[in-house]
Short mmCIF file of C-alpha atoms in Angstrom, two decimals:
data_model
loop_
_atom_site.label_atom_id
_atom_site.label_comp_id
_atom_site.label_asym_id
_atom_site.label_seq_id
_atom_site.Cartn_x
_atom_site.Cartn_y
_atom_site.Cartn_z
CA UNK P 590 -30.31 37.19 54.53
CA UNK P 591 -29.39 34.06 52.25
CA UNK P 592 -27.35 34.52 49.07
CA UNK P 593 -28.26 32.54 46.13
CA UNK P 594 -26.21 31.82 42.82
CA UNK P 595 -27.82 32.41 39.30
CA UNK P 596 -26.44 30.21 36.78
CA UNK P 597 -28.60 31.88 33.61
CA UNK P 598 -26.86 31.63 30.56
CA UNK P 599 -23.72 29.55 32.17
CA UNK P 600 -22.50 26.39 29.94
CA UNK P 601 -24.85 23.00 30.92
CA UNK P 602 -21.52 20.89 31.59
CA UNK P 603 -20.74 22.93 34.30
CA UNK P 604 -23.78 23.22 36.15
CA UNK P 605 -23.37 20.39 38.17
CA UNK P 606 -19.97 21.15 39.17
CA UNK P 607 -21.13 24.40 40.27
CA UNK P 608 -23.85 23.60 41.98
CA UNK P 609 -21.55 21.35 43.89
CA UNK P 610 -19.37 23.88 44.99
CA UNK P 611 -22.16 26.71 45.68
CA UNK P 612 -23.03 24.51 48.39
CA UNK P 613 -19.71 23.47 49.52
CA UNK P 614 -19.09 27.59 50.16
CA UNK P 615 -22.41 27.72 52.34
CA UNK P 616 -24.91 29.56 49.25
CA UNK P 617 -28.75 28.49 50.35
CA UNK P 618 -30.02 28.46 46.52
CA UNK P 619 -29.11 28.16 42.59
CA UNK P 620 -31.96 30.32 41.00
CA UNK P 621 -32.86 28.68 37.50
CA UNK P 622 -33.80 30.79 34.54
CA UNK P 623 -36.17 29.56 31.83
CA UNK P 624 -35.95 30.31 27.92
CA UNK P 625 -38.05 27.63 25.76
CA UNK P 626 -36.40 29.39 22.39
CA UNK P 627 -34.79 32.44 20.63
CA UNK P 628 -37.31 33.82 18.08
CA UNK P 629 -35.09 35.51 15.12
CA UNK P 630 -37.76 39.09 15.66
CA UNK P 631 -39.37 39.37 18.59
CA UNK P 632 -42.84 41.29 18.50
CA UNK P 633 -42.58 42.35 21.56
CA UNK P 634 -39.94 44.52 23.86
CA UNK P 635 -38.49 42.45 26.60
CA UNK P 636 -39.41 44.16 30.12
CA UNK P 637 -36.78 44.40 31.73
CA UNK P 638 -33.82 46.11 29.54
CA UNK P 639 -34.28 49.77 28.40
CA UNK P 640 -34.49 49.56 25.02
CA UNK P 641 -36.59 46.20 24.95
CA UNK P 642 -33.51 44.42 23.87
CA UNK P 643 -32.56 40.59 24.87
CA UNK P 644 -29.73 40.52 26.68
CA UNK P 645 -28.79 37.28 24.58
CA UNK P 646 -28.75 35.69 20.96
CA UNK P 647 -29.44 32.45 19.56
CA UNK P 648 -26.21 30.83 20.59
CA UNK P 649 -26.79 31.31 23.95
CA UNK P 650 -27.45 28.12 26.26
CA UNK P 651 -30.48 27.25 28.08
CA UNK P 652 -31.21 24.57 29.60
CA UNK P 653 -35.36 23.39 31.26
CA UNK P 654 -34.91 24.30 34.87
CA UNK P 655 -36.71 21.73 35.94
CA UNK P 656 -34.50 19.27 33.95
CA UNK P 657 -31.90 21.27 35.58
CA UNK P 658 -32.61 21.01 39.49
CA UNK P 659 -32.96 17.62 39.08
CA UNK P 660 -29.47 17.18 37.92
CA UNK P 661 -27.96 19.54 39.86
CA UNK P 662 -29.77 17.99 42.75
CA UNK P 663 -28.35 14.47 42.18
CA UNK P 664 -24.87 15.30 42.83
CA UNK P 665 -25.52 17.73 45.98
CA UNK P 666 -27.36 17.52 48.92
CA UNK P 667 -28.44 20.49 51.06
CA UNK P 668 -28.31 23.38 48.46
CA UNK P 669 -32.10 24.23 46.97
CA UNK P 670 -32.95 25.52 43.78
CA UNK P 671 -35.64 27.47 42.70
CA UNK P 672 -36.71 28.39 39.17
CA UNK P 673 -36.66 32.28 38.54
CA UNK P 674 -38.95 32.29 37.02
CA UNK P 675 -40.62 29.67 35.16
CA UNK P 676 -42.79 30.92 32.28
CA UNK P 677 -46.18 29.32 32.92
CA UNK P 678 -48.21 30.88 30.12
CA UNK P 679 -46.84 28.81 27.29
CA UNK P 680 -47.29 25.39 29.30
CA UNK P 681 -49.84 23.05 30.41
CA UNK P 682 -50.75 22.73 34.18
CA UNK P 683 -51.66 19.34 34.54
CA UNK P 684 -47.84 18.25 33.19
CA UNK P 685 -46.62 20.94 34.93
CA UNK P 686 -47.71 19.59 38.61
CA UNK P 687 -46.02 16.21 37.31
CA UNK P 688 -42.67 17.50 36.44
CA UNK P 689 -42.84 19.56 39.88
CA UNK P 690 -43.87 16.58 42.35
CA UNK P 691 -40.91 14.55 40.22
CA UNK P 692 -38.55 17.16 40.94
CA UNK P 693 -39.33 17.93 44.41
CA UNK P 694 -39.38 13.99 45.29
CA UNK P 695 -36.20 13.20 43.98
CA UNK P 696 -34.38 15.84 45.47
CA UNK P 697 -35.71 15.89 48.94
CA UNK P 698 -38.30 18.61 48.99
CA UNK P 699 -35.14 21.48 47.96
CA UNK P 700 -37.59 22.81 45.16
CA UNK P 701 -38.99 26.19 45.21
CA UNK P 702 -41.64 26.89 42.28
CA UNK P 703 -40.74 30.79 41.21
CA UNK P 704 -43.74 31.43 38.12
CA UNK P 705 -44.20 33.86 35.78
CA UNK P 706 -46.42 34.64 33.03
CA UNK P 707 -43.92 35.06 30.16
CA UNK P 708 -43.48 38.31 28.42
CA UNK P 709 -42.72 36.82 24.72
CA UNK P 710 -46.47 36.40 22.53
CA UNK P 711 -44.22 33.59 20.49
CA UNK P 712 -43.72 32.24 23.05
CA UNK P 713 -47.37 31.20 23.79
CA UNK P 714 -48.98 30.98 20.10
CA UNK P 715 -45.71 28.43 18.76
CA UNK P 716 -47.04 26.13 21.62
CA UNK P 717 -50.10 26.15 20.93
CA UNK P 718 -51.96 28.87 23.57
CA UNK P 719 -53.57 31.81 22.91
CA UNK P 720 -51.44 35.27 24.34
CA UNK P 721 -54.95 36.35 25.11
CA UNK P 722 -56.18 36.16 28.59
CA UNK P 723 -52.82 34.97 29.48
CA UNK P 724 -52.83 36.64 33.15
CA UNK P 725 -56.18 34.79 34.21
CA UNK P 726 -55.37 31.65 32.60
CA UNK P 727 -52.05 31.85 34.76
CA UNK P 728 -54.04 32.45 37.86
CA UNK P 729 -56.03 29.22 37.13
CA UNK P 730 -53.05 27.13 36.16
CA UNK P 731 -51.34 28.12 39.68
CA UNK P 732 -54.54 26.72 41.03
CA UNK P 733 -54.42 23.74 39.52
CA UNK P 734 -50.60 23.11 39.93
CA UNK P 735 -51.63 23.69 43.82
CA UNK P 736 -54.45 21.58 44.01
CA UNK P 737 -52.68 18.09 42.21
CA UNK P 738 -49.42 18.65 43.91
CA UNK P 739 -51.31 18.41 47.60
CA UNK P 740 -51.94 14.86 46.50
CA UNK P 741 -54.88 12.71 46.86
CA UNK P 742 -57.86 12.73 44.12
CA UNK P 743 -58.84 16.21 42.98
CA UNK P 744 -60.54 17.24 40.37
CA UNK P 745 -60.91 20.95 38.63
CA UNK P 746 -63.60 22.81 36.89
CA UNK P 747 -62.55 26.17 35.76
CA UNK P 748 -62.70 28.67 32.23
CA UNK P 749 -59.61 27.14 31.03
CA UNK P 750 -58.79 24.21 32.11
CA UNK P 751 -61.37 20.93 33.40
CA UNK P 752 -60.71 17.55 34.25
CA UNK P 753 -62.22 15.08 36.92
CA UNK P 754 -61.01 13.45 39.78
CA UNK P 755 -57.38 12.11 38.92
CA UNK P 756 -54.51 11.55 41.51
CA UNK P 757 -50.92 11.85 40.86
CA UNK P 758 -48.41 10.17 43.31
CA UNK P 759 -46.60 10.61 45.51
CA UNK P 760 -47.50 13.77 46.15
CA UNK P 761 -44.69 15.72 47.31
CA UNK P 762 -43.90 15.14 51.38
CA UNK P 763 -44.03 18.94 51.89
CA UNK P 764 -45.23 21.77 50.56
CA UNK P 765 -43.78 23.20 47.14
CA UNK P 766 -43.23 27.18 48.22
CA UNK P 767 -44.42 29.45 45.08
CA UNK P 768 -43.00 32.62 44.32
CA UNK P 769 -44.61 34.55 41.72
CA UNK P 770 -42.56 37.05 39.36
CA UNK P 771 -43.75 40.09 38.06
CA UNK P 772 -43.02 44.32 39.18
CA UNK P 773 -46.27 45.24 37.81
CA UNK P 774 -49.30 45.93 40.31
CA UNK P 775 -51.09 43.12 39.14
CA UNK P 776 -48.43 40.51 39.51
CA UNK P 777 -47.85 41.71 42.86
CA UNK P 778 -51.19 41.09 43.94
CA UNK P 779 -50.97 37.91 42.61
CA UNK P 780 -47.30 37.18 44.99
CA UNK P 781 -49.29 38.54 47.87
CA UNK P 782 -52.07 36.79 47.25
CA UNK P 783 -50.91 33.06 46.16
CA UNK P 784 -47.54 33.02 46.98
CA UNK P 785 -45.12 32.33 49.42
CA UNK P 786 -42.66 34.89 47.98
CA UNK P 787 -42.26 37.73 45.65
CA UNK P 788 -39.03 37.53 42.81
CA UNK P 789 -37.85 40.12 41.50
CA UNK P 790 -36.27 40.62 37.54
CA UNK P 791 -33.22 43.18 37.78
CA UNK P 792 -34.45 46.05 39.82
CA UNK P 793 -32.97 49.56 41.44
CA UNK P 794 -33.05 49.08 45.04
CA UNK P 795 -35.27 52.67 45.61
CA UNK P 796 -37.67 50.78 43.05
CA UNK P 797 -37.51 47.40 45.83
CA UNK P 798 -38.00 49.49 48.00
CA UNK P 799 -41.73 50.60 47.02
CA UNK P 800 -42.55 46.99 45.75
CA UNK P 801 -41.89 45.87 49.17
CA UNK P 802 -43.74 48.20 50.83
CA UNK P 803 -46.34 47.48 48.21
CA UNK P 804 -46.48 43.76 48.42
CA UNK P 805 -47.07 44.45 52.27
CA UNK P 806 -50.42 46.50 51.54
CA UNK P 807 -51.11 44.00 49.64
CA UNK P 808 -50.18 40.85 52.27
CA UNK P 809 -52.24 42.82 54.57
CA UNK P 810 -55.09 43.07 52.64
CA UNK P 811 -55.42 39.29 51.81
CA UNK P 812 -54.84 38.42 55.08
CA UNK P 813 -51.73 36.92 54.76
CA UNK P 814 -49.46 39.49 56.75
CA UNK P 815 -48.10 36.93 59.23
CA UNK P 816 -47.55 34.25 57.08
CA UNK P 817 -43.34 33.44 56.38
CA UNK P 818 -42.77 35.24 52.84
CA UNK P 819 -39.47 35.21 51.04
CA UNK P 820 -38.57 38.53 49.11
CA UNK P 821 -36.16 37.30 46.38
CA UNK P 822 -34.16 40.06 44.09
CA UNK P 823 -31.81 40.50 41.60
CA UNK P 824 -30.72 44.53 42.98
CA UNK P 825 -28.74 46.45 40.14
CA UNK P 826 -27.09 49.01 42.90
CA UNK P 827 -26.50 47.62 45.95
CA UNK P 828 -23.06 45.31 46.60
CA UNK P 829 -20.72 44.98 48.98
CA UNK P 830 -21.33 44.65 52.76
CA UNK P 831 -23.35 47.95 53.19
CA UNK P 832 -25.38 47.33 50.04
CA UNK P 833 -26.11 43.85 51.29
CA UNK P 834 -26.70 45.29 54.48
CA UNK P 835 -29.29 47.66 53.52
CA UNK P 836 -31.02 44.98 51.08
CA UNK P 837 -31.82 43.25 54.21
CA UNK P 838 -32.86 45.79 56.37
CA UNK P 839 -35.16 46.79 53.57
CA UNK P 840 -36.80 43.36 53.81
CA UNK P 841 -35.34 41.23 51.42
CA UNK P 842 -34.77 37.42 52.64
CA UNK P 843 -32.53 36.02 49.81
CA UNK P 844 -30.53 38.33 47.45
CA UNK P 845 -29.36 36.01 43.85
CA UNK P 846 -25.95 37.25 42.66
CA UNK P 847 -23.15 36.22 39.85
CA UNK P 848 -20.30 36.08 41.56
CA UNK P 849 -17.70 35.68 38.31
CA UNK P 850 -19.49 38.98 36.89
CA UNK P 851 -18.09 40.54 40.02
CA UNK P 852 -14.78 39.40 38.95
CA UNK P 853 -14.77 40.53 35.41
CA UNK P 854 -15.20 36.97 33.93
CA UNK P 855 -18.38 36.49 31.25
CA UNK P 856 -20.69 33.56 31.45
CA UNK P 857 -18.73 31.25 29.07
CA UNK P 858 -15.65 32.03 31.46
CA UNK P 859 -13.76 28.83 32.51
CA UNK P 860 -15.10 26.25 35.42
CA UNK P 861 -12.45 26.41 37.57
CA UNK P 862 -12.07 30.44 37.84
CA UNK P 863 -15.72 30.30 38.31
CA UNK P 864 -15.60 27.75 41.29
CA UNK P 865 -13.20 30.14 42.63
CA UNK P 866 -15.13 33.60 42.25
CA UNK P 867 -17.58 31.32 44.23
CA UNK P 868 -15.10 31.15 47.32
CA UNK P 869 -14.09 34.10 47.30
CA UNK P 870 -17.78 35.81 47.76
CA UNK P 871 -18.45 33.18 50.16
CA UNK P 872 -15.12 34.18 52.32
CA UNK P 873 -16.17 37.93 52.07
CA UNK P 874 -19.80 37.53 52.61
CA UNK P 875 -21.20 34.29 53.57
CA UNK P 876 -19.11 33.61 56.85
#
């Protein structure tokens, strides 16, 4: 099982330094949050807290991921980053498969795609998208990301978006893995179906558990059952050697921690005790 550090939240000067040292200690990933803005009241309960609360305020920093893992990128050279998850609703495909190909390029093919819908109905209307029909718009968007990003002259015809034959290059030397975001049934049919990967918000491991075995059916029923598939999670009650043992005989490939948490230390904690709660997981767990 790979471990991979999430850097939500963290201050953007230090993200290069600690993407430099992530890979230094042997970590296979940085997993890159997305936030486009923090709406004063939010109309709707964010999913994944149990009173629909965000777990942050409007001082918070965020920073594009894809911005991000092409920054972090430049300064290492083997660790790969992975958004988790990029809100696709509120954005536009076609610019979308250009920002991807660009990031994948210039780092060396180390990008994974990780895509979600987007929970937040600001989130789509203040760019300019309806929140309406957002899951099957999403579903054609993936589509289209797909079809420009395997290079050569494409063109697209579908209920939301249509455009003739364009080419963008260079198309990225290898594939761009997507792994699609969501617990509910119909996200995971959409992992098992178009993606290369399921990621997971926070999540009780007996909950994994069932999703896994879900996502299976589901592989199975596609036809997609013996085709490599990451399981990515953020697990809420399982640490140590035995809990990361058990992840991984449940099935999960990659397992995204925050080391520093471990340690006590908040996200605007200090770079250097940071680099440090990095080693120190890596000694314990990595080797």
């Amino acid at each position: 099982m790979k471990f991979t550090v999430g850097i939500a939240m963290n201050p953007l000067d230090q993200l290069p330094a600690l993407a430099k040292t992530a890979e230094e200690c042997g970590f296979s990933s940085i997993a890159l949050p997305d936030s486009l803005f923090f709406m004063e009241k939010q109309s709707a309960d964010y999913p994944y807290t149990p009173d629909g609360s965000r777990m942050w305020n409007e001082e918070t920093p965020w920073v594009d991921p894809l911005i991000a893992a092409a920054a972090m990128g430049a300064v290492t050279s083997k660790i790969e980053f992975y958004t988790q998850v990029l809100k696709l609703g509120s954005r536009n495909p076609v610019l979308l498969a250009r920002q991807v190909g660009s990031v994948a390029n210039l780092i060396g093919n180390r990008f994974g795609f990780g895509v979600g819908i987007g929970w937040a109905p600001e989130e789509f209307e203040w760019c300019g998208v309806p929140y309406k029909k957002r899951g099957a718009r999403v579903d054609e968007m993936i589509d289209v990301i797909k079809l420009i990003l395997g290079g050569g002259m494409v063109e697209y015809h579908g209920e939301f978006f249509d455009f003739d034959r364009l080419q963008m290059s260079p198309a990225p030397t290898k594939p761009v893995p997507f792994y699609v975001g969501g617990h509910t049934d119909v996200a995971l049919r959409r992992a098992a179906r178009v993606g290369d990967g399921w990621t997971s918000a926070m999540i009780k491991f007996d909950d994994l558990v069932q999703v896994i075995a879900r996502l299976r059916e589901l592989r199975e029923e596609y036809g997609r059952a013996d085709l490599p598939y990451e399981i990515q999670t953020v697990c809420i009650d399982r640490f140590g050697k035995d809990g990361y043992a058990e992840l991984e005989d449940a099935g999960v490939t990659d397992t995204i921690v925050v080391p520093w948490v471990f340690d006590g230390m908040g996200f605007d904690g200090p770079l250097d005790a940071k680099q440090e709660s990095l080693r120190k997981f890596a000694d314990q767990y990595i080797g």
